[in-house]
Amino acid sequence: FNKVARQTVIGSGEPIRRPHITQKLDWEAEIAVVIGKSGRNIKASEAMDYVAGYTIINDLSARDYLRREDWPRLSSDWLWQKSFDGSAPMGPWITPKNEIHDPQQLSLRTWVNDELKQDSNSNLMVFTIVEQIEALSEHFTLMPGDVIATGTGSGVGHPNATYLEPGDQCRIEIEG
């Protein structure tokens, strides 16, 4: 899912401002891969050579836009659902690649108001980090500083109709 404007990214600890377009703001703990050098048509076997490190991202979703009855030909709106001001709280730092032995074996946890909501592992990703780098680089050149949000595990709020409310505290932890 694309974040189409730089103002989607906010720093760790900054308040999440629920946009007026949604009443169903959902959390998604994800490993974010930070690209360290330019590359195009990168093979999976070489993908890790292009990674500088990792950080944490909360890939927020406006679930009101998951299904669009007013768009019968498309039905889903991945743009408005995923790309609004402040939709990507990130950081606060980058862990260098060499400090993470295996990014496909990391625990991911999310708490909302001190209640554990997500308890997953990166070994459950639909597509591995190297597969994502290979696929993305087939379509465009990856540049230093590009960030790839790699997907989330179970425990998001939408299946239970539980969403972030004003004043909620959301905390994400990724092993390492």
mmCIF file with all atom_site columns, C-alpha atoms in Angstrom:
data_model
loop_
_atom_site.group_PDB
_atom_site.id
_atom_site.type_symbol
_atom_site.label_atom_id
_atom_site.label_alt_id
_atom_site.label_comp_id
_atom_site.label_asym_id
_atom_site.label_entity_id
_atom_site.label_seq_id
_atom_site.pdbx_PDB_ins_code
_atom_site.Cartn_x
_atom_site.Cartn_y
_atom_site.Cartn_z
_atom_site.occupancy
_atom_site.B_iso_or_equiv
_atom_site.pdbx_formal_charge
_atom_site.auth_seq_id
_atom_site.auth_comp_id
_atom_site.auth_asym_id
_atom_site.auth_atom_id
_atom_site.pdbx_PDB_model_num
ATOM 1   C CA . PHE A 1 1   ? 0.000   0.000   0.000   1.00 0.00 ? 1   PHE A CA 1
ATOM 2   C CA . ASN A 1 2   ? 1.398   3.339   -0.998  1.00 0.00 ? 2   ASN A CA 1
ATOM 3   C CA . LYS A 1 3   ? 1.782   6.368   1.180   1.00 0.00 ? 3   LYS A CA 1
ATOM 4   C CA . VAL A 1 4   ? 1.538   9.048   -1.466  1.00 0.00 ? 4   VAL A CA 1
ATOM 5   C CA . ALA A 1 5   ? 2.554   12.139  0.469   1.00 0.00 ? 5   ALA A CA 1
ATOM 6   C CA . ARG A 1 6   ? 5.465   12.840  2.776   1.00 0.00 ? 6   ARG A CA 1
ATOM 7   C CA . GLN A 1 7   ? 3.093   14.206  5.426   1.00 0.00 ? 7   GLN A CA 1
ATOM 8   C CA . THR A 1 8   ? 1.826   10.673  6.041   1.00 0.00 ? 8   THR A CA 1
ATOM 9   C CA . VAL A 1 9   ? 4.943   10.045  8.157   1.00 0.00 ? 9   VAL A CA 1
ATOM 10  C CA . ILE A 1 10  ? 5.010   11.311  11.724  1.00 0.00 ? 10  ILE A CA 1
ATOM 11  C CA . GLY A 1 11  ? 7.531   10.606  14.441  1.00 0.00 ? 11  GLY A CA 1
ATOM 12  C CA . SER A 1 12  ? 7.282   8.157   17.283  1.00 0.00 ? 12  SER A CA 1
ATOM 13  C CA . GLY A 1 13  ? 5.454   9.723   20.208  1.00 0.00 ? 13  GLY A CA 1
ATOM 14  C CA . GLU A 1 14  ? 3.654   12.315  18.092  1.00 0.00 ? 14  GLU A CA 1
ATOM 15  C CA . PRO A 1 15  ? -0.099  12.317  18.558  1.00 0.00 ? 15  PRO A CA 1
ATOM 16  C CA . ILE A 1 16  ? -2.129  10.436  15.962  1.00 0.00 ? 16  ILE A CA 1
ATOM 17  C CA . ARG A 1 17  ? -4.836  12.720  14.678  1.00 0.00 ? 17  ARG A CA 1
ATOM 18  C CA . ARG A 1 18  ? -7.842  10.813  13.430  1.00 0.00 ? 18  ARG A CA 1
ATOM 19  C CA . PRO A 1 19  ? -8.855  12.477  10.173  1.00 0.00 ? 19  PRO A CA 1
ATOM 20  C CA . HIS A 1 20  ? -12.447 13.606  9.805   1.00 0.00 ? 20  HIS A CA 1
ATOM 21  C CA . ILE A 1 21  ? -12.901 11.085  6.963   1.00 0.00 ? 21  ILE A CA 1
ATOM 22  C CA . THR A 1 22  ? -12.884 8.112   9.324   1.00 0.00 ? 22  THR A CA 1
ATOM 23  C CA . GLN A 1 23  ? -14.506 6.816   12.461  1.00 0.00 ? 23  GLN A CA 1
ATOM 24  C CA . LYS A 1 24  ? -12.731 3.455   12.062  1.00 0.00 ? 24  LYS A CA 1
ATOM 25  C CA . LEU A 1 25  ? -9.032  4.154   12.586  1.00 0.00 ? 25  LEU A CA 1
ATOM 26  C CA . ASP A 1 26  ? -7.121  0.878   12.912  1.00 0.00 ? 26  ASP A CA 1
ATOM 27  C CA . TRP A 1 27  ? -3.546  0.030   13.957  1.00 0.00 ? 27  TRP A CA 1
ATOM 28  C CA . GLU A 1 28  ? -1.079  -2.252  12.157  1.00 0.00 ? 28  GLU A CA 1
ATOM 29  C CA . ALA A 1 29  ? 2.338   -3.034  13.662  1.00 0.00 ? 29  ALA A CA 1
ATOM 30  C CA . GLU A 1 30  ? 4.880   -3.579  10.908  1.00 0.00 ? 30  GLU A CA 1
ATOM 31  C CA . ILE A 1 31  ? 8.590   -3.941  10.379  1.00 0.00 ? 31  ILE A CA 1
ATOM 32  C CA . ALA A 1 32  ? 9.755   -1.132  8.133   1.00 0.00 ? 32  ALA A CA 1
ATOM 33  C CA . VAL A 1 33  ? 12.738  -1.878  5.908   1.00 0.00 ? 33  VAL A CA 1
ATOM 34  C CA . VAL A 1 34  ? 14.957  1.127   5.179   1.00 0.00 ? 34  VAL A CA 1
ATOM 35  C CA . ILE A 1 35  ? 16.720  0.962   1.821   1.00 0.00 ? 35  ILE A CA 1
ATOM 36  C CA . GLY A 1 36  ? 20.426  1.870   1.871   1.00 0.00 ? 36  GLY A CA 1
ATOM 37  C CA . LYS A 1 37  ? 21.424  2.002   -1.798  1.00 0.00 ? 37  LYS A CA 1
ATOM 38  C CA . SER A 1 38  ? 19.736  2.420   -5.169  1.00 0.00 ? 38  SER A CA 1
ATOM 39  C CA . GLY A 1 39  ? 18.604  -0.645  -7.029  1.00 0.00 ? 39  GLY A CA 1
ATOM 40  C CA . ARG A 1 40  ? 16.351  -1.804  -9.836  1.00 0.00 ? 40  ARG A CA 1
ATOM 41  C CA . ASN A 1 41  ? 15.436  -5.393  -10.805 1.00 0.00 ? 41  ASN A CA 1
ATOM 42  C CA . ILE A 1 42  ? 17.024  -6.712  -7.622  1.00 0.00 ? 42  ILE A CA 1
ATOM 43  C CA . LYS A 1 43  ? 17.090  -10.491 -7.282  1.00 0.00 ? 43  LYS A CA 1
ATOM 44  C CA . ALA A 1 44  ? 15.860  -11.975 -3.998  1.00 0.00 ? 44  ALA A CA 1
ATOM 45  C CA . SER A 1 45  ? 19.291  -13.521 -3.454  1.00 0.00 ? 45  SER A CA 1
ATOM 46  C CA . GLU A 1 46  ? 20.845  -10.012 -3.450  1.00 0.00 ? 46  GLU A CA 1
ATOM 47  C CA . ALA A 1 47  ? 18.008  -8.077  -1.794  1.00 0.00 ? 47  ALA A CA 1
ATOM 48  C CA . MET A 1 48  ? 19.562  -7.825  1.658   1.00 0.00 ? 48  MET A CA 1
ATOM 49  C CA . ASP A 1 49  ? 22.567  -6.020  0.128   1.00 0.00 ? 49  ASP A CA 1
ATOM 50  C CA . TYR A 1 50  ? 20.206  -3.059  -0.426  1.00 0.00 ? 50  TYR A CA 1
ATOM 51  C CA . VAL A 1 51  ? 18.913  -2.881  3.160   1.00 0.00 ? 51  VAL A CA 1
ATOM 52  C CA . ALA A 1 52  ? 20.401  -0.298  5.535   1.00 0.00 ? 52  ALA A CA 1
ATOM 53  C CA . GLY A 1 53  ? 18.296  -1.284  8.523   1.00 0.00 ? 53  GLY A CA 1
ATOM 54  C CA . TYR A 1 54  ? 14.877  -1.583  10.116  1.00 0.00 ? 54  TYR A CA 1
ATOM 55  C CA . THR A 1 55  ? 12.467  0.551   12.065  1.00 0.00 ? 55  THR A CA 1
ATOM 56  C CA . ILE A 1 56  ? 8.900   0.327   13.364  1.00 0.00 ? 56  ILE A CA 1
ATOM 57  C CA . ILE A 1 57  ? 5.852   1.656   11.560  1.00 0.00 ? 57  ILE A CA 1
ATOM 58  C CA . ASN A 1 58  ? 2.213   1.787   12.575  1.00 0.00 ? 58  ASN A CA 1
ATOM 59  C CA . ASP A 1 59  ? 0.556   1.483   9.155   1.00 0.00 ? 59  ASP A CA 1
ATOM 60  C CA . LEU A 1 60  ? -2.736  3.090   10.162  1.00 0.00 ? 60  LEU A CA 1
ATOM 61  C CA . SER A 1 61  ? -5.879  2.315   8.174   1.00 0.00 ? 61  SER A CA 1
ATOM 62  C CA . ALA A 1 62  ? -9.149  4.197   7.752   1.00 0.00 ? 62  ALA A CA 1
ATOM 63  C CA . ARG A 1 63  ? -11.351 1.103   7.607   1.00 0.00 ? 63  ARG A CA 1
ATOM 64  C CA . ASP A 1 64  ? -14.385 3.167   6.527   1.00 0.00 ? 64  ASP A CA 1
ATOM 65  C CA . TYR A 1 65  ? -12.767 3.008   3.069   1.00 0.00 ? 65  TYR A CA 1
ATOM 66  C CA . LEU A 1 66  ? -12.155 -0.740  2.990   1.00 0.00 ? 66  LEU A CA 1
ATOM 67  C CA . ARG A 1 67  ? -15.308 -1.299  0.943   1.00 0.00 ? 67  ARG A CA 1
ATOM 68  C CA . ARG A 1 68  ? -16.675 1.475   -1.243  1.00 0.00 ? 68  ARG A CA 1
ATOM 69  C CA . GLU A 1 69  ? -20.294 0.968   -2.262  1.00 0.00 ? 69  GLU A CA 1
ATOM 70  C CA . ASP A 1 70  ? -20.020 4.196   -4.267  1.00 0.00 ? 70  ASP A CA 1
ATOM 71  C CA . TRP A 1 71  ? -17.228 2.601   -6.367  1.00 0.00 ? 71  TRP A CA 1
ATOM 72  C CA . PRO A 1 72  ? -18.911 -0.561  -7.705  1.00 0.00 ? 72  PRO A CA 1
ATOM 73  C CA . ARG A 1 73  ? -16.205 -1.285  -10.288 1.00 0.00 ? 73  ARG A CA 1
ATOM 74  C CA . LEU A 1 74  ? -13.370 -1.191  -7.776  1.00 0.00 ? 74  LEU A CA 1
ATOM 75  C CA . SER A 1 75  ? -15.137 -1.738  -4.445  1.00 0.00 ? 75  SER A CA 1
ATOM 76  C CA . SER A 1 76  ? -11.975 -1.202  -2.345  1.00 0.00 ? 76  SER A CA 1
ATOM 77  C CA . ASP A 1 77  ? -10.186 2.086   -1.816  1.00 0.00 ? 77  ASP A CA 1
ATOM 78  C CA . TRP A 1 78  ? -6.590  1.308   -0.890  1.00 0.00 ? 78  TRP A CA 1
ATOM 79  C CA . LEU A 1 79  ? -5.485  4.895   -1.510  1.00 0.00 ? 79  LEU A CA 1
ATOM 80  C CA . TRP A 1 80  ? -7.748  6.790   0.903   1.00 0.00 ? 80  TRP A CA 1
ATOM 81  C CA . GLN A 1 81  ? -7.700  3.962   3.428   1.00 0.00 ? 81  GLN A CA 1
ATOM 82  C CA . LYS A 1 82  ? -3.911  3.997   3.787   1.00 0.00 ? 82  LYS A CA 1
ATOM 83  C CA . SER A 1 83  ? -2.710  7.458   2.784   1.00 0.00 ? 83  SER A CA 1
ATOM 84  C CA . PHE A 1 84  ? -3.754  10.424  4.900   1.00 0.00 ? 84  PHE A CA 1
ATOM 85  C CA . ASP A 1 85  ? -1.814  12.937  6.986   1.00 0.00 ? 85  ASP A CA 1
ATOM 86  C CA . GLY A 1 86  ? -0.177  11.151  9.906   1.00 0.00 ? 86  GLY A CA 1
ATOM 87  C CA . SER A 1 87  ? -1.070  7.651   8.693   1.00 0.00 ? 87  SER A CA 1
ATOM 88  C CA . ALA A 1 88  ? 2.458   6.323   9.208   1.00 0.00 ? 88  ALA A CA 1
ATOM 89  C CA . PRO A 1 89  ? 3.863   6.885   12.710  1.00 0.00 ? 89  PRO A CA 1
ATOM 90  C CA . MET A 1 90  ? 7.445   5.652   12.429  1.00 0.00 ? 90  MET A CA 1
ATOM 91  C CA . GLY A 1 91  ? 10.577  5.196   14.478  1.00 0.00 ? 91  GLY A CA 1
ATOM 92  C CA . PRO A 1 92  ? 12.091  6.539   16.661  1.00 0.00 ? 92  PRO A CA 1
ATOM 93  C CA . TRP A 1 93  ? 15.332  5.063   15.307  1.00 0.00 ? 93  TRP A CA 1
ATOM 94  C CA . ILE A 1 94  ? 16.773  2.760   12.660  1.00 0.00 ? 94  ILE A CA 1
ATOM 95  C CA . THR A 1 95  ? 18.344  -0.495  13.797  1.00 0.00 ? 95  THR A CA 1
ATOM 96  C CA . PRO A 1 96  ? 21.259  -1.308  11.460  1.00 0.00 ? 96  PRO A CA 1
ATOM 97  C CA . LYS A 1 97  ? 20.788  -4.429  9.356   1.00 0.00 ? 97  LYS A CA 1
ATOM 98  C CA . ASN A 1 98  ? 23.780  -6.194  10.925  1.00 0.00 ? 98  ASN A CA 1
ATOM 99  C CA . GLU A 1 99  ? 22.177  -6.026  14.395  1.00 0.00 ? 99  GLU A CA 1
ATOM 100 C CA . ILE A 1 100 ? 19.232  -8.204  13.335  1.00 0.00 ? 100 ILE A CA 1
ATOM 101 C CA . HIS A 1 101 ? 20.252  -11.810 12.725  1.00 0.00 ? 101 HIS A CA 1
ATOM 102 C CA . ASP A 1 102 ? 17.060  -12.873 10.933  1.00 0.00 ? 102 ASP A CA 1
ATOM 103 C CA . PRO A 1 103 ? 14.340  -10.304 10.189  1.00 0.00 ? 103 PRO A CA 1
ATOM 104 C CA . GLN A 1 104 ? 11.953  -13.175 9.394   1.00 0.00 ? 104 GLN A CA 1
ATOM 105 C CA . GLN A 1 105 ? 12.038  -14.376 13.030  1.00 0.00 ? 105 GLN A CA 1
ATOM 106 C CA . LEU A 1 106 ? 11.018  -11.305 15.036  1.00 0.00 ? 106 LEU A CA 1
ATOM 107 C CA . SER A 1 107 ? 8.136   -10.946 17.468  1.00 0.00 ? 107 SER A CA 1
ATOM 108 C CA . LEU A 1 108 ? 5.745   -8.033  16.800  1.00 0.00 ? 108 LEU A CA 1
ATOM 109 C CA . ARG A 1 109 ? 3.424   -6.736  19.516  1.00 0.00 ? 109 ARG A CA 1
ATOM 110 C CA . THR A 1 110 ? 0.925   -3.904  19.802  1.00 0.00 ? 110 THR A CA 1
ATOM 111 C CA . TRP A 1 111 ? -0.762  -2.581  22.914  1.00 0.00 ? 111 TRP A CA 1
ATOM 112 C CA . VAL A 1 112 ? -3.704  -0.192  22.948  1.00 0.00 ? 112 VAL A CA 1
ATOM 113 C CA . ASN A 1 113 ? -4.189  1.366   26.385  1.00 0.00 ? 113 ASN A CA 1
ATOM 114 C CA . ASP A 1 114 ? -1.912  -1.311  27.886  1.00 0.00 ? 114 ASP A CA 1
ATOM 115 C CA . GLU A 1 115 ? -4.045  -4.144  26.444  1.00 0.00 ? 115 GLU A CA 1
ATOM 116 C CA . LEU A 1 116 ? -2.085  -6.517  24.195  1.00 0.00 ? 116 LEU A CA 1
ATOM 117 C CA . LYS A 1 117 ? -3.844  -6.504  20.827  1.00 0.00 ? 117 LYS A CA 1
ATOM 118 C CA . GLN A 1 118 ? -1.268  -7.940  18.439  1.00 0.00 ? 118 GLN A CA 1
ATOM 119 C CA . ASP A 1 119 ? 1.147   -10.742 19.264  1.00 0.00 ? 119 ASP A CA 1
ATOM 120 C CA . SER A 1 120 ? 2.623   -12.058 16.044  1.00 0.00 ? 120 SER A CA 1
ATOM 121 C CA . ASN A 1 121 ? 5.894   -12.955 14.373  1.00 0.00 ? 121 ASN A CA 1
ATOM 122 C CA . SER A 1 122 ? 7.549   -11.896 11.132  1.00 0.00 ? 122 SER A CA 1
ATOM 123 C CA . ASN A 1 123 ? 7.797   -15.568 10.146  1.00 0.00 ? 123 ASN A CA 1
ATOM 124 C CA . LEU A 1 124 ? 4.060   -15.317 9.379   1.00 0.00 ? 124 LEU A CA 1
ATOM 125 C CA . MET A 1 125 ? 4.494   -12.664 6.657   1.00 0.00 ? 125 MET A CA 1
ATOM 126 C CA . VAL A 1 126 ? 2.653   -13.402 3.418   1.00 0.00 ? 126 VAL A CA 1
ATOM 127 C CA . PHE A 1 127 ? 5.719   -12.224 1.479   1.00 0.00 ? 127 PHE A CA 1
ATOM 128 C CA . THR A 1 128 ? 9.221   -12.173 2.947   1.00 0.00 ? 128 THR A CA 1
ATOM 129 C CA . ILE A 1 129 ? 11.313  -9.030  2.983   1.00 0.00 ? 129 ILE A CA 1
ATOM 130 C CA . VAL A 1 130 ? 13.503  -10.255 0.118   1.00 0.00 ? 130 VAL A CA 1
ATOM 131 C CA . GLU A 1 131 ? 10.418  -11.145 -1.949  1.00 0.00 ? 131 GLU A CA 1
ATOM 132 C CA . GLN A 1 132 ? 9.011   -7.663  -1.362  1.00 0.00 ? 132 GLN A CA 1
ATOM 133 C CA . ILE A 1 133 ? 12.264  -5.965  -2.388  1.00 0.00 ? 133 ILE A CA 1
ATOM 134 C CA . GLU A 1 134 ? 12.487  -8.109  -5.526  1.00 0.00 ? 134 GLU A CA 1
ATOM 135 C CA . ALA A 1 135 ? 8.871   -7.395  -6.530  1.00 0.00 ? 135 ALA A CA 1
ATOM 136 C CA . LEU A 1 136 ? 8.984   -3.660  -5.831  1.00 0.00 ? 136 LEU A CA 1
ATOM 137 C CA . SER A 1 137 ? 12.282  -3.174  -7.659  1.00 0.00 ? 137 SER A CA 1
ATOM 138 C CA . GLU A 1 138 ? 10.783  -4.765  -10.788 1.00 0.00 ? 138 GLU A CA 1
ATOM 139 C CA . HIS A 1 139 ? 8.429   -1.777  -11.025 1.00 0.00 ? 139 HIS A CA 1
ATOM 140 C CA . PHE A 1 140 ? 10.563  1.144   -9.845  1.00 0.00 ? 140 PHE A CA 1
ATOM 141 C CA . THR A 1 141 ? 14.028  2.001   -8.637  1.00 0.00 ? 141 THR A CA 1
ATOM 142 C CA . LEU A 1 142 ? 14.420  1.729   -4.889  1.00 0.00 ? 142 LEU A CA 1
ATOM 143 C CA . MET A 1 143 ? 16.339  4.702   -3.510  1.00 0.00 ? 143 MET A CA 1
ATOM 144 C CA . PRO A 1 144 ? 18.329  5.259   -0.309  1.00 0.00 ? 144 PRO A CA 1
ATOM 145 C CA . GLY A 1 145 ? 15.909  6.283   2.419   1.00 0.00 ? 145 GLY A CA 1
ATOM 146 C CA . ASP A 1 146 ? 12.907  4.548   0.865   1.00 0.00 ? 146 ASP A CA 1
ATOM 147 C CA . VAL A 1 147 ? 10.888  2.709   3.485   1.00 0.00 ? 147 VAL A CA 1
ATOM 148 C CA . ILE A 1 148 ? 8.989   -0.522  2.866   1.00 0.00 ? 148 ILE A CA 1
ATOM 149 C CA . ALA A 1 149 ? 6.236   -1.351  5.356   1.00 0.00 ? 149 ALA A CA 1
ATOM 150 C CA . THR A 1 150 ? 6.172   -5.139  5.243   1.00 0.00 ? 150 THR A CA 1
ATOM 151 C CA . GLY A 1 151 ? 2.681   -6.082  6.416   1.00 0.00 ? 151 GLY A CA 1
ATOM 152 C CA . THR A 1 152 ? 1.027   -6.880  9.704   1.00 0.00 ? 152 THR A CA 1
ATOM 153 C CA . GLY A 1 153 ? -0.063  -9.965  11.576  1.00 0.00 ? 153 GLY A CA 1
ATOM 154 C CA . SER A 1 154 ? -3.345  -10.810 13.232  1.00 0.00 ? 154 SER A CA 1
ATOM 155 C CA . GLY A 1 155 ? -4.688  -8.644  16.020  1.00 0.00 ? 155 GLY A CA 1
ATOM 156 C CA . VAL A 1 156 ? -5.753  -5.497  14.222  1.00 0.00 ? 156 VAL A CA 1
ATOM 157 C CA . GLY A 1 157 ? -8.991  -3.961  15.440  1.00 0.00 ? 157 GLY A CA 1
ATOM 158 C CA . HIS A 1 158 ? -11.205 -4.272  12.365  1.00 0.00 ? 158 HIS A CA 1
ATOM 159 C CA . PRO A 1 159 ? -12.259 -7.954  12.741  1.00 0.00 ? 159 PRO A CA 1
ATOM 160 C CA . ASN A 1 160 ? -13.663 -7.068  16.176  1.00 0.00 ? 160 ASN A CA 1
ATOM 161 C CA . ALA A 1 161 ? -14.945 -3.602  15.216  1.00 0.00 ? 161 ALA A CA 1
ATOM 162 C CA . THR A 1 162 ? -12.467 -2.081  17.684  1.00 0.00 ? 162 THR A CA 1
ATOM 163 C CA . TYR A 1 163 ? -10.809 1.148   16.583  1.00 0.00 ? 163 TYR A CA 1
ATOM 164 C CA . LEU A 1 164 ? -8.558  3.851   17.988  1.00 0.00 ? 164 LEU A CA 1
ATOM 165 C CA . GLU A 1 165 ? -10.422 6.544   19.881  1.00 0.00 ? 165 GLU A CA 1
ATOM 166 C CA . PRO A 1 166 ? -9.244  10.010  20.923  1.00 0.00 ? 166 PRO A CA 1
ATOM 167 C CA . GLY A 1 167 ? -6.951  9.688   23.927  1.00 0.00 ? 167 GLY A CA 1
ATOM 168 C CA . ASP A 1 168 ? -5.983  6.060   23.273  1.00 0.00 ? 168 ASP A CA 1
ATOM 169 C CA . GLN A 1 169 ? -2.343  5.137   23.725  1.00 0.00 ? 169 GLN A CA 1
ATOM 170 C CA . CYS A 1 170 ? -0.914  2.823   21.045  1.00 0.00 ? 170 CYS A CA 1
ATOM 171 C CA . ARG A 1 171 ? 2.497   1.193   21.587  1.00 0.00 ? 171 ARG A CA 1
ATOM 172 C CA . ILE A 1 172 ? 4.331   -1.124  19.213  1.00 0.00 ? 172 ILE A CA 1
ATOM 173 C CA . GLU A 1 173 ? 7.318   -3.328  19.982  1.00 0.00 ? 173 GLU A CA 1
ATOM 174 C CA . ILE A 1 174 ? 9.365   -5.354  17.545  1.00 0.00 ? 174 ILE A CA 1
ATOM 175 C CA . GLU A 1 175 ? 12.038  -7.692  18.804  1.00 0.00 ? 175 GLU A CA 1
ATOM 176 C CA . GLY A 1 176 ? 15.547  -6.290  18.341  1.00 0.00 ? 176 GLY A CA 1
#
